[in-house]
CSV table of C-alpha atoms in Angstrom, one decimal:
chain,number,residue,atom,x,y,z
A,1,MET,CA,-3.8,30.0,4.1
A,2,ILE,CA,-7.0,28.5,4.6
A,3,GLN,CA,-9.9,29.5,6.9
A,4,ARG,CA,-12.3,26.9,8.8
A,5,GLU,CA,-15.1,29.3,6.8
A,6,ASN,CA,-13.5,28.4,3.7
A,7,PHE,CA,-12.7,24.8,4.2
A,8,LYS,CA,-15.0,22.4,2.4
A,9,ALA,CA,-15.1,25.0,-0.7
A,10,GLU,CA,-11.0,24.6,-1.2
A,11,ALA,CA,-11.3,20.9,0.0
A,12,ASP,CA,-13.9,20.5,-2.8
A,13,LYS,CA,-10.7,21.1,-4.9
A,14,ALA,CA,-8.8,18.6,-4.0
A,15,LEU,CA,-11.5,16.3,-4.3
A,16,ARG,CA,-12.3,16.7,-8.0
A,17,TRP,CA,-8.5,16.8,-8.2
A,18,ILE,CA,-8.7,13.3,-6.6
A,19,ASP,CA,-11.5,12.1,-8.6
A,20,GLY,CA,-10.3,13.5,-11.8
A,21,TYR,CA,-6.7,11.3,-11.5
A,22,PHE,CA,-8.7,8.5,-10.8
A,23,GLU,CA,-11.3,8.4,-13.8
A,24,ASN,CA,-7.8,9.7,-15.8
A,25,LEU,CA,-5.4,7.2,-14.5
A,26,ARG,CA,-5.3,5.1,-17.0
A,27,LYS,CA,-4.0,7.6,-20.0
A,28,LEU,CA,-1.1,8.2,-18.2
A,29,PRO,CA,2.1,6.6,-18.4
A,30,VAL,CA,2.2,3.8,-15.9
A,31,LYS,CA,6.2,4.3,-15.5
A,32,ALA,CA,7.6,8.2,-14.7
A,33,ARG,CA,9.8,9.3,-17.5
A,34,VAL,CA,11.9,11.9,-16.4
A,35,LYS,CA,15.4,12.2,-15.4
A,36,PRO,CA,17.1,12.0,-12.7
A,37,GLY,CA,17.1,15.9,-10.8
A,38,GLU,CA,14.5,17.1,-13.5
A,39,ILE,CA,11.6,16.9,-11.1
A,40,TYR,CA,14.4,19.0,-8.5
A,41,ASP,CA,14.8,21.6,-11.0
A,42,ARG,CA,11.1,22.4,-11.5
A,43,ILE,CA,10.7,22.8,-8.0
A,44,PRO,CA,11.5,26.9,-6.5
A,45,SER,CA,14.8,27.2,-4.7
A,46,GLU,CA,12.8,28.8,-1.9
A,47,ALA,CA,9.3,28.7,-0.1
A,48,PRO,CA,7.3,31.1,-1.1
A,49,ALA,CA,7.1,33.5,1.8
A,50,GLU,CA,3.0,34.3,1.3
A,51,GLY,CA,0.7,31.6,1.2
A,52,GLU,CA,-0.2,30.4,-2.1
A,53,SER,CA,-3.8,29.6,-2.6
A,54,ILE,CA,-5.0,25.7,-3.3
A,55,ASP,CA,-5.4,26.6,-7.5
A,56,ARG,CA,-2.2,27.6,-7.7
A,57,ILE,CA,-1.0,24.6,-5.6
A,58,LEU,CA,-3.1,21.8,-7.9
A,59,GLU,CA,-1.4,23.6,-10.7
A,60,ASP,CA,1.9,22.9,-9.8
A,61,LEU,CA,1.0,19.4,-8.9
A,62,ASP,CA,0.0,18.9,-12.5
A,63,ALA,CA,2.5,20.3,-13.9
A,64,ALA,CA,6.2,19.7,-11.6
A,65,ILE,CA,4.9,16.7,-9.9
A,66,ILE,CA,2.5,14.2,-11.4
A,67,PRO,CA,5.6,14.1,-14.4
A,68,GLY,CA,7.9,11.9,-12.0
A,69,ILE,CA,5.1,9.9,-10.2
A,70,THR,CA,4.9,6.2,-11.5
A,71,HIS,CA,1.3,5.1,-10.6
A,72,TRP,CA,0.7,2.2,-8.3
A,73,GLN,CA,-2.8,2.6,-8.2
A,74,HIS,CA,-3.2,2.3,-12.7
A,75,PRO,CA,-4.4,-0.8,-13.8
A,76,SER,CA,-1.5,-1.8,-15.7
A,77,PHE,CA,1.4,-1.6,-12.8
A,78,HIS,CA,2.0,-5.1,-13.1
A,79,ALA,CA,5.3,-4.9,-10.9
A,80,TYR,CA,7.2,-5.7,-7.7
A,81,PHE,CA,4.3,-6.4,-5.5
A,82,PRO,CA,1.6,-4.4,-5.0
A,83,ALA,CA,0.6,-1.4,-3.1
A,84,ASN,CA,-3.0,-1.0,-3.5
A,85,SER,CA,-5.3,1.7,-2.9
A,86,SER,CA,-8.9,1.9,-3.0
A,87,TYR,CA,-12.1,5.0,-2.5
A,88,GLU,CA,-12.9,3.0,0.7
A,89,SER,CA,-9.1,3.2,2.3
A,90,LEU,CA,-8.3,7.0,0.5
A,91,LEU,CA,-11.5,7.9,2.4
A,92,GLY,CA,-10.7,6.4,5.6
A,93,GLU,CA,-7.1,7.7,5.1
A,94,MET,CA,-8.6,11.3,4.6
A,95,VAL,CA,-10.5,11.0,8.1
A,96,THR,CA,-7.4,9.3,9.7
A,97,ALA,CA,-5.6,12.9,8.9
A,98,ALA,CA,-8.1,15.0,9.2
A,99,ILE,CA,-8.1,13.4,13.2
A,100,GLY,CA,-4.6,13.9,13.1
A,101,ALA,CA,-4.2,11.4,16.5
A,102,GLN,CA,-1.0,9.9,17.7
A,103,CYS,CA,-1.8,7.0,19.0
A,104,MET,CA,1.1,5.7,21.0
A,105,ILE,CA,-0.6,4.2,24.1
A,106,TRP,CA,-4.5,3.9,25.0
A,107,GLU,CA,-4.7,7.2,26.8
A,108,THR,CA,-3.6,9.1,23.6
A,109,SER,CA,-6.0,7.8,21.6
A,110,PRO,CA,-8.3,5.0,23.4
A,111,ALA,CA,-10.7,4.2,20.1
A,112,ALA,CA,-7.4,3.6,18.3
A,113,ALA,CA,-6.0,1.2,20.5
A,114,GLU,CA,-9.1,-1.1,20.4
A,115,LEU,CA,-10.2,-0.4,17.3
A,116,GLU,CA,-6.5,-1.3,16.2
A,117,GLN,CA,-6.8,-4.6,18.8
A,118,ARG,CA,-10.4,-5.8,17.3
A,119,MET,CA,-9.5,-4.9,13.6
A,120,THR,CA,-6.5,-7.6,14.1
A,121,GLU,CA,-9.0,-9.7,15.7
A,122,TRP,CA,-11.3,-9.6,12.6
A,123,VAL,CA,-8.6,-10.1,10.2
A,124,ALA,CA,-7.3,-13.6,11.9
A,125,ALA,CA,-10.6,-15.0,11.6
A,126,ALA,CA,-11.3,-14.3,8.2
A,127,ALA,CA,-7.6,-15.6,7.4
A,128,GLY,CA,-8.3,-18.6,9.8
A,129,LEU,CA,-4.6,-17.6,11.8
A,130,PRO,CA,-4.4,-20.0,14.5
A,131,LYS,CA,-6.4,-18.7,17.7
A,132,THR,CA,-3.4,-18.5,20.0
A,133,PHE,CA,-2.2,-15.8,17.5
A,134,THR,CA,-2.5,-11.7,18.8
A,135,GLY,CA,-2.7,-8.7,16.3
A,136,VAL,CA,-1.0,-5.6,15.8
A,137,ILE,CA,-0.2,-3.1,13.2
A,138,GLN,CA,3.1,-2.2,11.9
A,139,ASP,CA,4.1,-0.1,9.2
A,140,SER,CA,5.9,-2.3,6.8
A,141,ALA,CA,7.1,-6.1,7.1
A,142,SER,CA,10.4,-4.7,7.1
A,143,SER,CA,9.9,-3.5,10.3
A,144,SER,CA,7.8,-6.4,11.4
A,145,THR,CA,10.5,-8.8,10.4
A,146,LEU,CA,12.8,-6.8,12.5
A,147,VAL,CA,10.6,-6.7,15.1
A,148,ALA,CA,10.4,-10.5,15.1
A,149,ILE,CA,14.5,-11.0,15.1
A,150,ILE,CA,14.7,-8.2,17.5
A,151,THR,CA,12.5,-10.3,19.8
A,152,ALA,CA,14.2,-14.0,18.7
A,153,ARG,CA,17.4,-11.9,19.8
A,154,GLU,CA,16.6,-11.5,23.1
A,155,LYS,CA,14.7,-14.4,23.9
A,156,ALA,CA,18.1,-15.8,22.7
A,157,THR,CA,19.6,-14.0,25.4
A,158,GLY,CA,17.8,-14.3,28.3
A,159,PHE,CA,16.7,-10.7,27.3
A,160,LYS,CA,19.7,-9.5,28.3
A,161,SER,CA,20.8,-7.9,25.0
A,162,ASN,CA,18.6,-4.8,25.4
A,163,LEU,CA,21.0,-4.0,28.5
A,164,ASP,CA,24.2,-5.3,28.0
A,165,GLY,CA,24.5,-5.3,24.6
A,166,VAL,CA,24.6,-8.0,21.6
A,167,PRO,CA,26.7,-10.7,22.1
A,168,ARG,CA,28.9,-12.8,19.3
A,169,GLY,CA,28.1,-15.1,17.3
A,170,LEU,CA,24.0,-15.2,17.4
A,171,ARG,CA,22.0,-16.9,13.9
A,172,VAL,CA,19.7,-16.1,11.4
A,173,TYR,CA,18.2,-18.5,8.5
A,174,CYS,CA,16.1,-17.7,5.6
A,175,SER,CA,16.6,-19.2,2.4
A,176,SER,CA,18.7,-17.6,-1.0
A,177,GLU,CA,15.2,-16.5,-1.9
A,178,ALA,CA,14.1,-14.3,0.9
A,179,HIS,CA,13.5,-11.3,0.8
A,180,SER,CA,16.4,-8.2,1.4
A,181,SER,CA,14.7,-7.0,4.6
A,182,VAL,CA,15.7,-10.2,6.5
A,183,GLU,CA,19.6,-9.3,6.1
A,184,LYS,CA,18.6,-5.6,6.8
A,185,GLY,CA,16.9,-6.7,9.9
A,186,VAL,CA,20.3,-8.6,11.0
A,187,GLY,CA,21.9,-5.9,10.2
A,188,VAL,CA,20.0,-2.9,12.9
A,189,ALA,CA,19.1,-5.7,15.5
A,190,GLY,CA,22.9,-5.6,16.6
A,191,LEU,CA,23.6,-9.5,15.3
A,192,GLY,CA,25.6,-8.7,11.9
A,193,ARG,CA,24.6,-9.2,8.3
A,194,ASN,CA,27.6,-11.5,8.0
A,195,ASN,CA,25.7,-14.1,10.6
A,196,LEU,CA,22.6,-14.3,8.2
A,197,VAL,CA,22.9,-17.8,7.2
A,198,ARG,CA,21.3,-18.6,3.6
A,199,ILE,CA,19.5,-21.7,3.5
A,200,GLU,CA,20.0,-23.7,-0.7
A,201,THR,CA,16.5,-24.2,-2.3
A,202,ASP,CA,15.2,-26.9,-4.1
A,203,GLY,CA,13.6,-26.8,-7.5
A,204,GLU,CA,10.8,-24.5,-6.7
A,205,GLN,CA,13.0,-22.1,-4.8
A,206,ARG,CA,11.8,-23.5,-1.4
A,207,MET,CA,13.9,-23.5,1.7
A,208,ARG,CA,15.3,-27.4,2.1
A,209,PRO,CA,14.4,-28.3,6.1
A,210,ASP,CA,17.4,-30.4,5.8
A,211,ARG,CA,19.9,-28.0,4.8
A,212,LEU,CA,18.2,-25.6,7.4
A,213,GLU,CA,18.7,-28.4,10.3
A,214,LYS,CA,22.5,-28.9,9.5
A,215,ALA,CA,23.2,-25.2,9.3
A,216,ILE,CA,22.0,-24.7,12.5
A,217,CYS,CA,24.1,-27.9,13.5
A,218,ASP,CA,26.7,-26.9,12.1
A,219,ASP,CA,26.7,-23.8,14.0
A,220,ILE,CA,26.3,-25.4,17.3
A,221,ALA,CA,29.3,-27.4,16.5
A,222,ALA,CA,31.0,-23.9,16.2
A,223,GLY,CA,30.0,-22.1,19.2
A,224,TYR,CA,26.4,-20.0,17.4
A,225,THR,CA,23.7,-19.2,19.0
A,226,PRO,CA,20.8,-20.2,16.4
A,227,ALA,CA,18.0,-17.4,17.4
A,228,CYS,CA,15.9,-16.9,14.6
A,229,VAL,CA,14.1,-18.8,11.3
A,230,VAL,CA,12.4,-16.4,8.3
A,231,ALA,CA,10.0,-18.8,6.3
A,232,ALA,CA,8.9,-17.0,3.2
A,233,ILE,CA,5.5,-17.7,2.0
A,234,GLY,CA,5.5,-16.3,-1.5
A,235,THR,CA,9.0,-15.2,-2.1
A,236,THR,CA,9.7,-11.4,-3.6
A,237,GLY,CA,11.3,-13.0,-6.6
A,238,THR,CA,9.0,-16.2,-8.0
A,239,LEU,CA,6.3,-16.2,-4.7
A,240,ALA,CA,7.7,-19.7,-3.5
A,241,VAL,CA,5.8,-21.3,-0.4
A,242,ASP,CA,8.9,-22.8,2.1
A,243,PRO,CA,7.4,-25.8,3.9
A,244,LEU,CA,6.6,-24.1,6.8
A,245,THR,CA,5.4,-28.3,8.7
A,246,GLU,CA,9.0,-28.9,8.1
A,247,ILE,CA,10.7,-26.4,9.1
A,248,ALA,CA,8.4,-25.4,11.9
A,249,ALA,CA,9.8,-29.3,13.3
A,250,VAL,CA,13.1,-27.7,13.0
A,251,CYS,CA,13.0,-24.8,14.9
A,252,LYS,CA,10.8,-26.6,17.7
A,253,LYS,CA,13.7,-29.3,18.1
A,254,TYR,CA,16.6,-26.5,18.5
A,255,ASN,CA,14.3,-23.9,20.3
A,256,VAL,CA,14.7,-21.5,17.4
A,257,TRP,CA,12.1,-18.4,16.8
A,258,LEU,CA,10.2,-19.0,14.1
A,259,HIS,CA,8.9,-15.8,11.9
A,260,VAL,CA,6.9,-16.0,9.0
A,261,ASP,CA,7.4,-13.3,6.1
A,262,ALA,CA,4.2,-13.5,4.1
A,263,ALA,CA,3.9,-10.0,2.8
A,264,PHE,CA,1.7,-10.6,-0.6
A,265,ALA,CA,0.5,-14.0,-0.2
A,266,GLY,CA,-1.0,-13.7,3.4
A,267,THR,CA,-3.9,-12.5,1.8
A,268,ALA,CA,-4.9,-14.8,0.2
A,269,LEU,CA,-5.5,-17.2,3.0
A,270,PHE,CA,-8.9,-15.2,3.5
A,271,LEU,CA,-9.7,-17.9,0.6
A,272,PRO,CA,-10.0,-21.1,2.3
A,273,GLU,CA,-9.1,-23.4,-0.6
A,274,TYR,CA,-5.4,-21.3,-0.3
A,275,ARG,CA,-5.2,-21.9,3.6
A,276,TYR,CA,-2.8,-25.2,3.1
A,277,ILE,CA,-0.1,-22.8,2.5
A,278,VAL,CA,0.4,-21.9,5.4
A,279,ASN,CA,0.5,-25.5,7.3
A,280,GLY,CA,2.0,-25.8,10.4
A,281,LEU,CA,1.7,-22.4,11.0
A,282,GLU,CA,0.4,-22.8,14.7
A,283,HIS,CA,3.7,-23.7,15.5
A,284,ALA,CA,5.6,-20.3,14.4
A,285,ASP,CA,6.5,-17.8,16.9
A,286,SER,CA,5.3,-15.0,14.8
A,287,LEU,CA,3.6,-13.9,11.1
A,288,VAL,CA,3.4,-11.0,8.9
A,289,PHE,CA,1.5,-9.7,6.2
A,290,ASN,CA,0.3,-6.7,4.2
A,291,PRO,CA,-3.5,-5.4,4.1
A,292,HIS,CA,-1.3,-2.7,2.2
A,293,LYS,CA,-0.6,-5.5,-1.0
A,294,TRP,CA,-2.8,-7.5,-1.7
A,295,MET,CA,-6.0,-6.1,0.6
A,296,PHE,CA,-6.8,-2.6,-1.0
A,297,VAL,CA,-5.6,-1.1,1.8
A,298,ASN,CA,-3.1,2.1,1.4
A,299,PHE,CA,0.2,1.9,2.9
A,300,ASP,CA,1.5,1.5,4.9
A,301,CYS,CA,-0.3,-0.9,7.0
A,302,SER,CA,1.4,-4.5,8.1
A,303,LEU,CA,0.0,-6.9,10.4
A,304,TYR,CA,1.9,-8.5,13.2
A,305,TYR,CA,0.4,-11.7,15.0
A,306,VAL,CA,2.8,-12.8,18.1
A,307,LYS,CA,1.9,-16.0,19.2
A,308,ASP,CA,3.2,-14.7,23.1
A,309,PRO,CA,2.2,-10.6,23.3
A,310,ASP,CA,3.8,-10.5,26.5
A,311,MET,CA,8.0,-11.4,24.8
A,312,LEU,CA,7.2,-8.4,22.5
A,313,VAL,CA,6.7,-6.1,25.8
A,314,ARG,CA,9.2,-7.5,27.5
A,315,THR,CA,11.4,-6.3,24.5
A,316,PHE,CA,10.5,-3.4,23.8
A,317,ASP,CA,8.7,-2.0,26.9
A,318,ILE,CA,10.9,1.7,28.1
A,319,LEU,CA,8.5,3.3,30.8
A,320,PRO,CA,9.3,6.6,31.1
A,321,GLU,CA,7.7,9.0,34.0
A,322,TYR,CA,5.4,11.3,31.2
A,323,LEU,CA,3.9,8.0,29.8
A,324,LYS,CA,2.8,6.5,33.2
A,325,THR,CA,-0.7,6.2,33.4
A,326,ALA,CA,-3.7,4.4,35.1
A,327,THR,CA,-5.1,2.4,32.8
A,328,ARG,CA,-1.7,0.6,32.5
A,329,GLY,CA,-1.8,-3.0,32.9
A,330,GLN,CA,-5.8,-3.1,31.9
A,331,VAL,CA,-5.6,-2.2,27.8
A,332,ASN,CA,-2.8,-2.6,25.3
A,333,ASP,CA,-0.2,0.0,25.1
A,334,TYR,CA,0.7,-0.1,21.8
A,335,ARG,CA,3.8,1.5,22.1
A,336,ASP,CA,5.7,-1.3,23.6
A,337,TRP,CA,5.0,-4.0,21.0
A,338,GLY,CA,7.0,-2.5,18.1
A,339,ILE,CA,10.1,0.1,17.6
A,340,PRO,CA,8.7,3.2,17.2
A,341,LEU,CA,7.1,5.4,19.8
A,342,GLY,CA,4.9,7.4,17.8
A,343,ARG,CA,2.0,5.3,16.0
A,344,ARG,CA,-0.8,6.3,13.2
A,345,PHE,CA,-4.3,5.4,13.3
A,346,ARG,CA,-3.8,2.7,10.9
A,347,ALA,CA,-6.3,0.7,12.1
A,348,LEU,CA,-9.1,3.0,10.7
A,349,LYS,CA,-8.5,2.6,6.9
A,350,LEU,CA,-8.3,-0.8,7.6
A,351,TRP,CA,-11.9,-1.1,9.6
A,352,PHE,CA,-13.4,1.2,6.3
A,353,VAL,CA,-11.9,-1.4,3.8
A,354,LEU,CA,-13.1,-4.5,5.9
A,355,ARG,CA,-16.7,-2.7,6.0
A,356,GLY,CA,-17.0,-1.2,2.9
A,357,PHE,CA,-15.7,-4.7,0.5
A,358,GLY,CA,-17.4,-6.6,3.6
A,359,LEU,CA,-15.2,-10.3,3.4
A,360,GLU,CA,-17.0,-11.4,0.5
A,361,GLY,CA,-16.2,-8.7,-1.7
A,362,ILE,CA,-13.0,-9.1,-0.7
A,363,ARG,CA,-13.1,-12.7,-1.2
A,364,ARG,CA,-14.4,-11.9,-4.4
A,365,ARG,CA,-11.9,-9.5,-5.8
A,366,LEU,CA,-9.1,-12.0,-4.7
A,367,ARG,CA,-10.9,-14.8,-6.8
A,368,GLU,CA,-11.5,-12.4,-9.3
A,369,GLN,CA,-7.6,-11.2,-10.0
A,370,ILE,CA,-6.6,-14.8,-9.6
A,371,ALA,CA,-8.4,-15.4,-12.7
A,372,LEU,CA,-7.4,-12.8,-14.8
A,373,ASN,CA,-3.6,-14.0,-13.6
A,374,GLU,CA,-4.4,-16.8,-15.5
A,375,TYR,CA,-6.5,-15.2,-18.5
A,376,PHE,CA,-3.2,-13.5,-19.0
A,377,ALA,CA,-1.0,-16.3,-18.5
A,378,GLU,CA,-2.9,-18.8,-20.8
A,379,ASN,CA,-3.1,-15.8,-23.2
A,380,ILE,CA,1.1,-15.7,-23.2
A,381,VAL,CA,1.6,-19.0,-24.1
A,382,ALA,CA,-1.0,-18.7,-26.6
A,383,SER,CA,0.8,-16.4,-29.0
A,384,GLY,CA,4.0,-18.9,-28.9
A,385,GLN,CA,6.7,-15.8,-28.0
A,386,PHE,CA,6.9,-16.8,-24.0
A,387,THR,CA,7.6,-19.3,-21.8
A,388,LEU,CA,6.4,-19.8,-18.3
A,389,LEU,CA,8.8,-21.1,-15.4
A,390,ARG,CA,6.4,-21.5,-12.9
A,391,PRO,CA,2.8,-22.4,-13.0
A,392,PRO,CA,0.4,-19.0,-12.5
A,393,PHE,CA,-0.3,-19.1,-8.8
A,394,LEU,CA,-2.4,-16.4,-7.1
A,395,GLY,CA,-1.9,-13.1,-9.4
A,396,PHE,CA,1.0,-13.7,-10.1
A,397,THR,CA,3.3,-15.2,-13.7
A,398,LEU,CA,6.9,-15.7,-13.7
A,399,PHE,CA,8.0,-16.0,-17.7
A,400,ARG,CA,10.4,-15.1,-20.1
A,401,VAL,CA,10.7,-14.6,-24.2
A,402,ASN,CA,11.0,-18.0,-25.6
A,403,VAL,CA,14.6,-17.5,-26.8
A,404,ASP,CA,17.5,-19.4,-25.6
A,405,ASP,CA,19.7,-16.0,-24.3
A,406,ASP,CA,18.6,-13.3,-21.7
A,407,ALA,CA,18.8,-10.6,-24.3
A,408,ALA,CA,15.5,-10.8,-25.3
A,409,SER,CA,13.8,-10.6,-22.4
A,410,GLU,CA,15.5,-7.9,-20.5
A,411,LYS,CA,14.9,-5.9,-24.0
A,412,LEU,CA,11.2,-6.5,-23.8
A,413,LEU,CA,11.1,-5.4,-19.9
A,414,ALA,CA,12.4,-2.1,-21.1
A,415,ALA,CA,10.5,-1.2,-23.8
A,416,VAL,CA,7.6,-2.2,-22.1
A,417,ASN,CA,8.9,-0.1,-19.1
A,418,ALA,CA,9.9,2.9,-21.4
A,419,SER,CA,6.4,2.7,-23.8
A,420,GLY,CA,4.5,4.1,-20.6
A,421,GLU,CA,2.1,1.3,-21.4
A,422,ALA,CA,2.5,-1.2,-18.7
A,423,TYR,CA,5.0,-1.7,-16.2
A,424,LEU,CA,6.4,-5.0,-14.9
A,425,SER,CA,9.4,-6.1,-13.0
A,426,HIS,CA,12.3,-8.4,-13.1
A,427,THR,CA,14.1,-11.4,-11.4
A,428,LYS,CA,16.5,-13.8,-11.9
A,429,VAL,CA,15.7,-17.4,-11.8
A,430,ASN,CA,18.7,-20.2,-11.4
A,431,GLY,CA,20.8,-17.2,-12.7
A,432,ARG,CA,18.3,-16.4,-15.7
A,433,PHE,CA,16.6,-13.7,-16.2
A,434,ALA,CA,12.7,-13.7,-16.2
A,435,ILE,CA,10.1,-11.1,-15.8
A,436,ARG,CA,7.2,-11.0,-13.3
A,437,PHE,CA,3.8,-10.1,-13.6
A,438,HIS,CA,0.9,-9.3,-11.1
A,439,ALA,CA,-2.7,-8.7,-12.3
A,440,THR,CA,-3.3,-7.6,-8.7
A,441,GLN,CA,-3.8,-4.0,-8.9
A,442,THR,CA,-7.5,-3.1,-7.5
A,443,TYR,CA,-9.8,-2.1,-10.0
A,444,ILE,CA,-7.7,-4.1,-12.9
A,445,GLN,CA,-10.1,-5.3,-15.5
A,446,LYS,CA,-9.8,-7.7,-17.8
A,447,GLU,CA,-9.5,-5.3,-20.7
A,448,ASP,CA,-6.5,-4.0,-18.9
A,449,ILE,CA,-4.7,-7.4,-19.1
A,450,ASP,CA,-5.4,-7.2,-23.2
A,451,LYS,CA,-3.8,-4.2,-23.4
A,452,THR,CA,-0.5,-5.3,-21.3
A,453,VAL,CA,-0.6,-9.0,-23.5
A,454,GLU,CA,-0.7,-6.8,-27.0
A,455,THR,CA,2.0,-3.9,-25.8
A,456,LEU,CA,4.4,-7.5,-24.6
A,457,LEU,CA,3.7,-8.8,-28.4
A,458,LYS,CA,4.2,-5.6,-30.3
A,459,ASN,CA,7.5,-5.2,-28.2
A,460,ILE,CA,9.4,-7.9,-28.7
A,461,ALA,CA,12.8,-7.6,-30.5
A,462,PRO,CA,11.7,-9.3,-34.1
A,463,PRO,CA,14.9,-11.9,-34.7
A,464,GLN,CA,18.2,-11.3,-35.8
A,465,SER,CA,18.5,-12.8,-39.7
A,466,PRO,CA,21.6,-15.7,-39.6
A,467,THR,CA,24.6,-13.7,-40.7
A,468,GLU,CA,25.9,-15.3,-44.1
C-alpha cells in the first residue's frame, strides 16, 4: 500500500507510463487482436493476499491488459463516433479523481454544483444555443435521452405515472435512422418498445415531417397519446440531419415534447458556419450533445439542455430526510435533474479543456479535422477504387468499394481492422453495406490520413478473373 510520503515517487512511475503510452500510441495496433477469454485467462483467479508494488502492477498492465485494449485515442481510430481525450482533460480527470467528491447536491461540494452551472452556460454561449435553455451534465447521450423520454412521459400524464405507474398507449417517435438508445429508453421508461414509432426517412436519411404528422394523427385516432419526438442532428449511420424546423412545427401543433439528439454533431455548433443544422432549435424542449465525443473531453461528459428545468425537478425529485438542507431552493441540487443520486465531478475536466484550449483553439482544431476529412474523401475518390455515398460532412465520410456487390467492402473492412493499422466501422444505407470514417481523433494529422488511405488501398481484394 502506498504511503503518503511515497506517493509522489510512485505517482511519477504512473505518469511516465502515461507519457510513454502517448509517445508510442501510433506503434500499437488500433484494434485489440485477442480471442474471447484471452485477457481473462491472463488475470489470476484470486486477488493477492498482500499488496504489490506499482512497478509490478505496471508490468502486468503492459503484459496482460494493453494487448486487449482497442486504442480509442489512436490517430488511426476512425470507427463509430469518437470518444476523445486530450492532455488537458486527462489532467482535469486526475484532479477530479484526487478530490474524489460525490457531487449529488450543492451541500456535498458547492464548487462542483456552481462550476457545473457555469460550464453549461459557457458552452451554451459558445455554441449559440437559445437563451431559454438551461444545462446540466449527464453521463451519456443515452441517459440524457432517457431523461427526456421520462420527462415527456410525466408531462403527458400530468405527472401521475411516477406515482401510479405508466398507462398504456404513450407513444414516442423517431426516424428509422435514429440511435438505438431511443428504443432502449422507451423500454426502460416503461412505455414499452412496441410504442416506439419509427418514421420513414427521405433520400438523405432524414425524418419526413409529413410522415411524422400522419403517424401522430393516426395514433390519436386510434386512442394513443403522443408523448415525445426525438429528432436526430447527425444520425449514427450516415450523420443525417433531421429537418428540425418542420418537426418542431408538428410537435407544437400536437403538444408533443421535442428532444434533439445531437450527440456527436452538437460540437459543430461552436462553428458559426454550421449552426444552420439546428435551425428551429428554439422550439425544442431539450437537447443533448457530448463533449466526450468531439470536444476533447474524456468520457463521460454529456450536456443536456432543457427549456424548463422545473419539469426535470418535478419528474426526478425525491427528498428523503437525510438530503434535506437549508440551501434547498437557493441552489441547483443536480441529483434532481436526472436519474442517479450519486454524481461525478464532471464539470472540472470540461473546465480544464475550455480554458486549456480556449474557444478559438477548439474551433481551429474542429476546422482542421473537417479539412482532413475532406482531404481523405478527395484521396479515396482520386484512387478510382471507392464511391462516396454522401459528400463529406463535418469529420465524417461514408463510402464503399467501387463495385456492385457488398462483399468487397465487407472484406476490405475486415482486412483493414485485422491489420491493426486502422480501425473503421460500417453501416447499411438502403440495405447496402457502407464503410464509415471519422477524421476526428484529437491529435490526428495529415500523415495519419495518408497512412489510412494507403492501408485501404493495399487491402482491397484484387478483382477475380472471369471464369472461362
